[in-house]
mmCIF file of C-alpha atoms in Angstrom:
data_model
loop_
_atom_site.group_PDB
_atom_site.id
_atom_site.type_symbol
_atom_site.label_atom_id
_atom_site.label_comp_id
_atom_site.label_asym_id
_atom_site.label_seq_id
_atom_site.Cartn_x
_atom_site.Cartn_y
_atom_site.Cartn_z
ATOM 1 C CA MET M 1027 -0.101 0.029 -0.041
ATOM 2 C CA SER M 1028 1.337 3.334 -0.795
ATOM 3 C CA ARG M 1029 1.810 5.980 1.655
ATOM 4 C CA VAL M 1030 0.252 9.347 1.646
ATOM 5 C CA PRO M 1031 2.729 12.238 1.196
ATOM 6 C CA VAL M 1032 2.903 14.665 3.886
ATOM 7 C CA THR M 1033 4.141 18.177 3.676
ATOM 8 C CA VAL M 1034 4.891 19.847 6.843
ATOM 9 C CA LEU M 1035 4.445 24.019 6.378
ATOM 10 C CA THR M 1036 6.321 25.536 9.311
ATOM 11 C CA GLY M 1037 7.887 29.082 9.934
ATOM 12 C CA PHE M 1038 7.855 31.784 12.749
ATOM 13 C CA LEU M 1039 4.575 33.851 13.476
ATOM 14 C CA GLY M 1040 3.533 36.143 10.612
ATOM 15 C CA ALA M 1041 5.817 34.233 8.363
ATOM 16 C CA GLY M 1042 3.153 33.524 5.582
ATOM 17 C CA LYS M 1043 2.403 30.053 5.924
ATOM 18 C CA THR M 1044 -1.571 30.376 5.875
ATOM 19 C CA THR M 1045 -1.311 32.560 2.523
ATOM 20 C CA LEU M 1046 1.126 29.959 0.890
ATOM 21 C CA LEU M 1047 -1.413 27.320 1.770
ATOM 22 C CA ARG M 1048 -4.272 28.982 0.656
ATOM 23 C CA SER M 1049 -2.333 29.421 -2.834
ATOM 24 C CA LEU M 1050 -1.755 25.815 -2.898
ATOM 25 C CA LEU M 1051 -5.231 24.659 -2.313
ATOM 26 C CA THR M 1052 -6.425 27.247 -5.250
ATOM 27 C CA GLN M 1053 -4.185 25.493 -7.636
ATOM 28 C CA ALA M 1054 -4.797 21.832 -6.393
ATOM 29 C CA ASP M 1055 -6.028 20.799 -10.018
ATOM 30 C CA GLY M 1056 -8.366 18.004 -8.979
ATOM 31 C CA ARG M 1057 -5.981 16.521 -6.447
ATOM 32 C CA ARG M 1058 -7.667 15.839 -2.749
ATOM 33 C CA ILE M 1059 -5.657 17.720 -0.211
ATOM 34 C CA ALA M 1060 -6.382 17.238 3.470
ATOM 35 C CA VAL M 1061 -5.215 19.977 5.916
ATOM 36 C CA ILE M 1062 -4.257 20.220 9.347
ATOM 37 C CA VAL M 1063 -3.979 23.658 10.807
ATOM 38 C CA ASN M 1064 -2.233 24.173 14.205
ATOM 39 C CA GLU M 1065 -2.771 27.064 16.253
ATOM 40 C CA PHE M 1066 -1.011 28.356 19.614
ATOM 41 C CA GLY M 1067 -3.772 29.173 22.249
ATOM 42 C CA ASP M 1068 -7.414 28.474 22.658
ATOM 43 C CA ALA M 1069 -8.947 30.371 19.659
ATOM 44 C CA GLY M 1070 -8.498 29.437 16.004
ATOM 45 C CA PHE M 1071 -8.098 31.665 12.898
ATOM 46 C CA ASP M 1072 -6.201 30.364 10.136
ATOM 47 C CA GLY M 1073 -8.590 27.310 9.563
ATOM 48 C CA GLY M 1074 -11.166 29.781 8.548
ATOM 49 C CA LEU M 1075 -8.995 31.308 6.145
ATOM 50 C CA VAL M 1076 -7.986 27.990 4.554
ATOM 51 C CA GLU M 1077 -11.641 26.696 4.550
ATOM 52 C CA GLU M 1078 -12.540 29.851 2.401
ATOM 53 C CA CYS M 1079 -10.677 28.856 -0.452
ATOM 54 C CA ALA M 1080 -10.622 25.030 -0.100
ATOM 55 C CA ALA M 1081 -14.131 24.234 -1.212
ATOM 56 C CA LYS M 1082 -13.409 22.530 -4.575
ATOM 57 C CA THR M 1083 -10.050 20.499 -3.024
ATOM 58 C CA CYS M 1084 -11.342 19.485 0.215
ATOM 59 C CA ALA M 1085 -14.399 17.318 1.299
ATOM 60 C CA PRO M 1086 -15.989 18.027 4.522
ATOM 61 C CA GLY M 1087 -13.823 16.663 7.415
ATOM 62 C CA ASP M 1088 -10.710 17.314 5.342
ATOM 63 C CA ILE M 1089 -9.830 20.467 7.024
ATOM 64 C CA VAL M 1090 -8.902 19.917 10.717
ATOM 65 C CA GLU M 1091 -8.128 22.741 13.097
ATOM 66 C CA LEU M 1092 -6.299 21.826 16.265
ATOM 67 C CA THR M 1093 -6.321 25.083 18.718
ATOM 68 C CA ASN M 1094 -5.453 23.531 22.206
ATOM 69 C CA GLY M 1095 -1.581 23.988 22.187
ATOM 70 C CA CYS M 1096 1.396 23.666 19.588
ATOM 71 C CA ILE M 1097 1.207 20.525 17.610
ATOM 72 C CA CYS M 1098 4.538 19.243 19.083
ATOM 73 C CA CYS M 1099 3.383 19.255 22.372
ATOM 74 C CA THR M 1100 -0.054 17.398 21.949
ATOM 75 C CA VAL M 1101 1.535 14.546 19.539
ATOM 76 C CA ALA M 1102 -0.438 11.701 21.234
ATOM 77 C CA ASP M 1103 -3.571 13.428 22.309
ATOM 78 C CA ASP M 1104 -4.210 15.231 19.020
ATOM 79 C CA PHE M 1105 -2.210 14.501 16.077
ATOM 80 C CA ILE M 1106 -2.143 10.853 16.060
ATOM 81 C CA PRO M 1107 -6.028 10.651 16.178
ATOM 82 C CA THR M 1108 -6.292 13.427 13.749
ATOM 83 C CA MET M 1109 -3.936 11.656 11.354
ATOM 84 C CA ASP M 1110 -5.750 8.218 11.940
ATOM 85 C CA LYS M 1111 -9.161 9.752 11.131
ATOM 86 C CA LEU M 1112 -7.931 11.483 7.804
ATOM 87 C CA LEU M 1113 -5.978 8.233 6.709
ATOM 88 C CA SER M 1114 -9.239 6.018 7.234
ATOM 89 C CA ARG M 1115 -11.467 7.920 5.168
ATOM 90 C CA ASP M 1116 -13.359 5.948 2.476
ATOM 91 C CA ARG M 1117 -11.869 8.428 -0.444
ATOM 92 C CA PRO M 1118 -8.160 8.251 -0.498
ATOM 93 C CA LEU M 1119 -6.020 11.326 -0.001
ATOM 94 C CA ASP M 1120 -3.393 12.548 -2.509
ATOM 95 C CA ALA M 1121 -1.635 14.713 -0.254
ATOM 96 C CA ILE M 1122 -1.786 16.053 3.662
ATOM 97 C CA VAL M 1123 -0.478 19.370 4.500
ATOM 98 C CA ILE M 1124 0.278 20.152 8.133
ATOM 99 C CA GLU M 1125 0.384 23.954 9.011
ATOM 100 C CA THR M 1126 2.088 24.082 12.077
ATOM 101 C CA SER M 1127 1.729 26.826 14.663
ATOM 102 C CA GLY M 1128 4.593 29.583 14.329
ATOM 103 C CA LEU M 1129 5.816 28.543 17.893
ATOM 104 C CA ALA M 1130 5.795 24.739 17.170
ATOM 105 C CA LEU M 1131 9.307 22.710 16.969
ATOM 106 C CA PRO M 1132 9.001 20.508 13.999
ATOM 107 C CA GLN M 1133 11.292 17.514 15.172
ATOM 108 C CA PRO M 1134 8.673 15.963 17.864
ATOM 109 C CA LEU M 1135 6.043 16.072 14.947
ATOM 110 C CA LEU M 1136 8.561 14.133 12.479
ATOM 111 C CA LYS M 1137 9.408 11.733 15.003
ATOM 112 C CA ALA M 1138 5.337 10.828 15.307
ATOM 113 C CA PHE M 1139 5.341 9.469 11.597
ATOM 114 C CA ALA M 1140 7.321 6.333 13.338
ATOM 115 C CA TRP M 1141 4.086 5.857 15.659
ATOM 116 C CA PRO M 1142 2.369 2.533 14.390
ATOM 117 C CA ALA M 1143 -0.536 4.241 13.564
ATOM 118 C CA VAL M 1144 0.792 6.369 10.855
ATOM 119 C CA ARG M 1145 4.124 4.868 9.741
ATOM 120 C CA THR M 1146 2.690 2.438 7.000
ATOM 121 C CA ARG M 1147 0.142 4.756 5.840
ATOM 122 C CA ALA M 1148 2.083 8.207 5.514
ATOM 123 C CA THR M 1149 5.231 9.596 5.103
ATOM 124 C CA VAL M 1150 6.889 13.216 5.582
ATOM 125 C CA ASP M 1151 7.258 14.210 1.807
ATOM 126 C CA GLY M 1152 9.071 17.554 2.691
ATOM 127 C CA VAL M 1153 9.434 20.192 5.614
ATOM 128 C CA VAL M 1154 8.829 23.588 4.251
ATOM 129 C CA THR M 1155 9.928 26.282 6.348
ATOM 130 C CA VAL M 1156 8.404 29.884 5.544
ATOM 131 C CA VAL M 1157 11.023 32.443 6.407
ATOM 132 C CA ASP M 1158 9.899 36.157 6.739
ATOM 133 C CA ALA M 1159 12.615 37.837 4.867
ATOM 134 C CA LEU M 1160 10.993 41.390 5.994
ATOM 135 C CA ALA M 1161 11.527 40.346 9.583
ATOM 136 C CA LEU M 1162 15.206 39.028 8.941
ATOM 137 C CA SER M 1163 15.772 42.415 7.241
ATOM 138 C CA GLU M 1164 14.748 44.363 10.043
ATOM 139 C CA GLY M 1165 16.305 42.193 12.952
ATOM 140 C CA ARG M 1166 13.091 40.862 14.392
ATOM 141 C CA VAL M 1167 14.806 37.434 14.040
ATOM 142 C CA THR M 1168 18.233 36.793 14.014
ATOM 143 C CA LEU M 1169 20.725 34.456 12.058
ATOM 144 C CA ASP M 1170 24.166 35.961 13.312
ATOM 145 C CA GLU M 1171 24.885 33.650 16.181
ATOM 146 C CA GLY M 1172 28.119 35.072 16.665
ATOM 147 C CA ALA M 1173 26.776 38.801 17.545
ATOM 148 C CA VAL M 1174 24.170 37.262 19.857
ATOM 149 C CA ALA M 1175 27.057 35.166 21.790
ATOM 150 C CA ALA M 1176 29.189 38.512 22.047
ATOM 151 C CA GLN M 1177 25.965 40.490 23.386
ATOM 152 C CA ARG M 1178 25.678 37.743 25.766
ATOM 153 C CA ALA M 1179 29.114 38.058 26.764
ATOM 154 C CA ALA M 1180 29.433 41.641 27.149
ATOM 155 C CA ASP M 1181 26.104 41.995 29.278
ATOM 156 C CA ASP M 1182 25.539 39.557 32.245
ATOM 157 C CA SER M 1183 21.956 40.200 32.506
ATOM 158 C CA ILE M 1184 21.661 38.223 29.141
ATOM 159 C CA ASP M 1185 21.851 34.781 30.814
ATOM 160 C CA HIS M 1186 19.460 32.726 28.494
ATOM 161 C CA ASP M 1187 18.904 32.096 25.065
ATOM 162 C CA ASP M 1188 16.413 34.250 22.841
ATOM 163 C CA PRO M 1189 13.180 32.072 22.608
ATOM 164 C CA ILE M 1190 12.270 33.381 19.408
ATOM 165 C CA GLU M 1191 15.834 32.443 18.057
ATOM 166 C CA GLU M 1192 15.519 28.818 19.530
ATOM 167 C CA VAL M 1193 12.256 28.263 17.733
ATOM 168 C CA PHE M 1194 13.511 29.754 14.449
ATOM 169 C CA GLU M 1195 16.816 27.556 14.577
ATOM 170 C CA ASP M 1196 14.832 24.485 15.145
ATOM 171 C CA GLN M 1197 12.354 25.321 12.153
ATOM 172 C CA LEU M 1198 15.555 25.857 9.896
ATOM 173 C CA ALA M 1199 17.174 22.708 11.010
ATOM 174 C CA CYS M 1200 14.214 20.507 9.638
ATOM 175 C CA ALA M 1201 13.980 22.226 6.422
ATOM 176 C CA ASP M 1202 14.052 20.684 3.130
ATOM 177 C CA LEU M 1203 12.881 23.756 1.276
ATOM 178 C CA VAL M 1204 13.053 27.119 2.578
ATOM 179 C CA VAL M 1205 10.542 29.917 1.327
ATOM 180 C CA LEU M 1206 11.482 33.416 1.651
ATOM 181 C CA SER M 1207 8.245 35.020 1.739
ATOM 182 C CA LYS M 1208 7.456 38.877 1.471
ATOM 183 C CA SER M 1209 10.645 39.238 -0.708
ATOM 184 C CA ASP M 1210 8.651 41.769 -2.877
ATOM 185 C CA LEU M 1211 9.334 44.034 0.367
ATOM 186 C CA VAL M 1212 13.144 43.617 0.661
ATOM 187 C CA SER M 1213 15.634 45.076 -1.418
ATOM 188 C CA SER M 1214 17.646 42.531 -3.913
ATOM 189 C CA ASP M 1215 20.711 43.271 -1.999
ATOM 190 C CA ALA M 1216 19.197 42.383 1.288
ATOM 191 C CA LEU M 1217 17.772 39.355 -0.242
ATOM 192 C CA ALA M 1218 20.886 38.142 -1.640
ATOM 193 C CA ALA M 1219 22.590 38.689 2.005
ATOM 194 C CA ILE M 1220 19.673 36.916 3.733
ATOM 195 C CA GLU M 1221 20.332 34.001 1.351
ATOM 196 C CA THR M 1222 23.922 33.967 1.963
ATOM 197 C CA ARG M 1223 23.344 33.859 5.918
ATOM 198 C CA LEU M 1224 20.666 31.094 5.607
ATOM 199 C CA ALA M 1225 22.967 29.096 3.303
ATOM 200 C CA ALA M 1226 25.335 28.862 6.054
ATOM 201 C CA VAL M 1227 23.183 27.267 8.491
ATOM 202 C CA LEU M 1228 20.974 24.948 6.447
ATOM 203 C CA ARG M 1229 21.842 21.478 5.866
ATOM 204 C CA PRO M 1230 23.513 20.613 2.268
ATOM 205 C CA GLY M 1231 21.220 20.159 -0.171
ATOM 206 C CA VAL M 1232 18.355 22.447 1.207
ATOM 207 C CA ARG M 1233 16.917 24.646 -1.660
ATOM 208 C CA MET M 1234 15.585 28.298 -1.229
ATOM 209 C CA VAL M 1235 12.990 29.995 -3.308
ATOM 210 C CA ARG M 1236 11.770 33.677 -3.092
ATOM 211 C CA SER M 1237 7.878 34.180 -2.718
ATOM 212 C CA HIS M 1238 5.421 37.081 -2.706
ATOM 213 C CA GLY M 1239 2.665 34.989 -1.256
ATOM 214 C CA ALA M 1240 2.131 32.172 -4.081
ATOM 215 C CA LEU M 1241 4.119 29.139 -5.619
ATOM 216 C CA LEU M 1242 3.179 26.401 -7.842
ATOM 217 C CA PRO M 1243 2.305 23.102 -5.980
ATOM 218 C CA ALA M 1244 5.122 21.271 -7.835
ATOM 219 C CA VAL M 1245 7.477 23.553 -5.760
ATOM 220 C CA LEU M 1246 6.243 22.431 -2.540
ATOM 221 C CA ILE M 1247 4.855 19.033 -2.902
ATOM 222 C CA GLY M 1248 7.066 16.009 -4.311
ATOM 223 C CA LEU M 1249 10.185 16.663 -2.383
ATOM 224 C CA ASN M 1250 10.225 12.690 -1.565
ATOM 225 C CA SER M 1251 12.410 13.475 1.424
ATOM 226 C CA ALA M 1252 10.930 10.907 3.835
ATOM 227 C CA ALA M 1253 12.149 13.379 6.622
ATOM 228 C CA GLU M 1254 11.029 10.804 9.468
ATOM 229 C CA ASP M 1255 14.126 8.697 8.493
ATOM 230 C CA ASP M 1256 16.494 11.462 8.385
ATOM 231 C CA MET M 1257 16.242 12.746 12.000
ATOM 232 C CA ALA M 1258 19.663 12.649 13.079
ATOM 233 C CA ALA M 1259 20.448 15.345 10.342
ATOM 234 C CA ARG M 1260 17.473 17.581 11.687
ATOM 235 C CA VAL M 1261 18.664 18.081 15.470
ATOM 236 C CA GLY M 1262 18.021 21.766 16.206
ATOM 237 C CA HIS M 1263 18.664 23.697 19.330
ATOM 238 C CA HIS M 1264 16.552 21.379 21.607
ATOM 239 C CA GLY M 1265 18.677 18.505 20.482
ATOM 240 C CA GLU M 1266 17.281 15.024 21.256
ATOM 241 C CA GLU M 1267 15.110 16.465 24.067
ATOM 242 C CA GLU M 1268 11.637 14.705 24.180
ATOM 243 C CA GLU M 1269 10.197 17.030 26.805
ATOM 244 C CA HIS M 1270 9.734 20.686 26.178
ATOM 245 C CA ASP M 1271 7.247 23.514 26.571
ATOM 246 C CA HIS M 1272 6.552 26.864 25.517
ATOM 247 C CA ASP M 1273 6.542 28.628 28.894
ATOM 248 C CA ASP M 1274 8.473 31.691 27.005
ATOM 249 C CA PHE M 1275 5.118 32.550 25.147
ATOM 250 C CA ASP M 1276 1.412 33.065 25.908
ATOM 251 C CA SER M 1277 -1.595 34.291 24.146
ATOM 252 C CA ILE M 1278 -5.064 35.909 24.729
ATOM 253 C CA VAL M 1279 -8.061 36.336 22.789
ATOM 254 C CA VAL M 1280 -9.788 39.965 22.720
ATOM 255 C CA THR M 1281 -13.254 40.669 21.318
ATOM 256 C CA PRO M 1282 -12.903 44.275 20.539
ATOM 257 C CA SER M 1283 -16.097 46.788 20.087
ATOM 258 C CA PRO M 1284 -16.498 48.066 16.485
ATOM 259 C CA ALA M 1285 -14.401 50.705 15.123
ATOM 260 C CA GLY M 1286 -15.497 53.752 13.320
ATOM 261 C CA SER M 1287 -13.340 53.297 10.285
ATOM 262 C CA VAL M 1288 -10.597 51.006 8.772
ATOM 263 C CA ASP M 1289 -8.237 53.704 9.951
ATOM 264 C CA ALA M 1290 -9.242 53.404 13.527
ATOM 265 C CA MET M 1291 -9.092 49.779 13.623
ATOM 266 C CA ARG M 1292 -5.364 50.028 12.018
ATOM 267 C CA LEU M 1293 -4.540 52.471 14.858
ATOM 268 C CA ARG M 1294 -5.943 50.098 17.649
ATOM 269 C CA VAL M 1295 -3.843 47.092 16.223
ATOM 270 C CA SER M 1296 -0.892 49.371 15.758
ATOM 271 C CA ASP M 1297 -0.924 50.297 19.379
ATOM 272 C CA ALA M 1298 -1.239 46.960 20.563
ATOM 273 C CA LEU M 1299 1.432 45.535 18.185
ATOM 274 C CA ASN M 1300 4.068 48.408 19.848
ATOM 275 C CA LEU M 1301 3.337 47.286 23.481
ATOM 276 C CA THR M 1302 6.453 45.583 24.964
ATOM 277 C CA GLY M 1303 6.438 41.775 24.265
ATOM 278 C CA VAL M 1304 3.513 41.511 21.689
ATOM 279 C CA LEU M 1305 4.501 39.683 18.533
ATOM 280 C CA ARG M 1306 1.233 38.929 16.771
ATOM 281 C CA VAL M 1307 -2.316 39.963 16.130
ATOM 282 C CA LYS M 1308 -4.692 38.279 14.101
ATOM 283 C CA GLY M 1309 -8.069 37.566 13.640
ATOM 284 C CA HIS M 1310 -11.447 39.149 12.632
ATOM 285 C CA ALA M 1311 -12.994 42.498 13.779
ATOM 286 C CA ARG M 1312 -15.969 44.678 12.940
ATOM 287 C CA ILE M 1313 -16.227 48.085 11.539
ATOM 288 C CA SER M 1314 -19.365 50.307 12.265
ATOM 289 C CA ASP M 1315 -22.151 49.887 9.660
ATOM 290 C CA LYS M 1316 -20.184 47.382 7.392
ATOM 291 C CA VAL M 1317 -21.716 44.203 6.802
ATOM 292 C CA ALA M 1318 -18.330 42.123 6.327
ATOM 293 C CA PRO M 1319 -15.974 41.405 8.992
ATOM 294 C CA ILE M 1320 -12.507 42.803 8.776
ATOM 295 C CA VAL M 1321 -9.442 40.464 8.636
ATOM 296 C CA VAL M 1322 -6.553 41.455 10.722
ATOM 297 C CA GLN M 1323 -3.294 40.414 10.259
ATOM 298 C CA ALA M 1324 -0.386 42.081 12.036
ATOM 299 C CA VAL M 1325 3.309 41.311 12.642
ATOM 300 C CA GLY M 1326 6.232 43.512 13.393
ATOM 301 C CA ASN M 1327 5.213 46.957 12.447
ATOM 302 C CA ARG M 1328 3.295 45.914 9.504
ATOM 303 C CA VAL M 1329 -0.685 45.916 9.798
ATOM 304 C CA GLU M 1330 -2.820 44.415 6.965
ATOM 305 C CA LEU M 1331 -6.399 44.763 6.926
ATOM 306 C CA SER M 1332 -8.930 43.441 4.495
ATOM 307 C CA PHE M 1333 -12.779 42.639 4.340
ATOM 308 C CA ALA M 1334 -14.210 39.083 4.512
ATOM 309 C CA ARG M 1335 -16.696 38.178 2.257
ATOM 310 C CA PRO M 1336 -20.086 39.175 3.675
ATOM 311 C CA ASP M 1337 -21.253 35.783 4.244
ATOM 312 C CA VAL M 1338 -18.243 34.643 6.095
ATOM 313 C CA LYS M 1339 -19.401 33.667 9.598
ATOM 314 C CA GLN M 1340 -16.438 33.838 11.768
ATOM 315 C CA ALA M 1341 -15.948 34.700 15.320
ATOM 316 C CA GLU M 1342 -15.262 38.117 15.803
ATOM 317 C CA HIS M 1343 -12.116 38.272 18.190
ATOM 318 C CA LEU M 1344 -8.413 38.814 18.012
ATOM 319 C CA VAL M 1345 -5.715 36.466 19.136
ATOM 320 C CA VAL M 1346 -2.803 38.155 20.355
ATOM 321 C CA ILE M 1347 0.447 36.085 20.780
ATOM 322 C CA GLY M 1348 3.483 37.464 22.593
ATOM 323 C CA LEU M 1349 6.682 36.578 25.212
ATOM 324 C CA LYS M 1350 5.129 35.485 28.415
ATOM 325 C CA GLY M 1351 4.314 38.323 30.670
ATOM 326 C CA PHE M 1352 3.100 41.033 28.203
ATOM 327 C CA ASP M 1353 0.794 43.126 29.432
ATOM 328 C CA GLY M 1354 -2.832 41.747 28.509
ATOM 329 C CA ASP M 1355 -4.693 44.376 30.035
ATOM 330 C CA ALA M 1356 -2.789 47.016 28.254
ATOM 331 C CA VAL M 1357 -3.549 45.136 25.127
ATOM 332 C CA ARG M 1358 -7.274 44.727 25.769
ATOM 333 C CA ARG M 1359 -7.220 48.540 26.448
ATOM 334 C CA ALA M 1360 -5.529 49.525 23.012
ATOM 335 C CA LEU M 1361 -7.618 47.127 21.035
ATOM 336 C CA ALA M 1362 -10.896 48.493 22.766
ATOM 337 C CA GLY M 1363 -10.067 52.033 21.115
#
């Protein structure tokens, strides 16, 4: 029996994973692709965005959203049962795509493909790591380990690793393909410098492609890496540790009151995003006197707002993710307007 190829789509918060996944589903050309979307925190958002564009590709039940923690920490409770259900469906699947949380470590997920319930029925076709080129160019994530080490040596108060850097390193260590997203927002010289820095830390043979948000399915599917059989080459920052957590990060869900205009909502989100420790804001909100909800996507200093279709029925709340200890009350005040 042939095994279903699985693409693991990983990358840090706001890198552009969902945008890439939506593009993939709209170009499926008759292939039946199931999707597992994992969210950090208790409320989902990305799953709804995926469902909007997957009607012709995915049958009912083919899109599963896991929202009770990073998938790397809930393998036994969530991932294995979900995979078993998808692989047991009457109509065979052509592929499965797993979009991990932006804080997930890929290694524990790959190890799960050795579990009896999965190993004879699915294989990891490839790990696609989406890297936010704009975030790298702005220094919101770093590849310069030497500079970080020198900073720690010069400052005794810096006595632990940067949790963002740790997650980013692990996602890169697992990659079979690196997609440089938002490459249209970065100069050609900066992109070339980023690619040089990435090439120095990636495993030999890992390809890099630039993306403005869309890539052909043939670029993402068909890598034939069997990544679960190559774990020794994919050890990241956390090494062989089986136990890990995400105590360095936290999330809250905020239901803001309607804003008087799109600009007013943009200002609210910007104010929240500028608070210390806040990394990501996403979800649906309401503009007064508008039938359709507004989709909020914000990371770094970039706030993107667009109206959803009027018939989209999504909970109107915003998910805010940040470093542990960020001021949730201040975030709620900012988003309240």
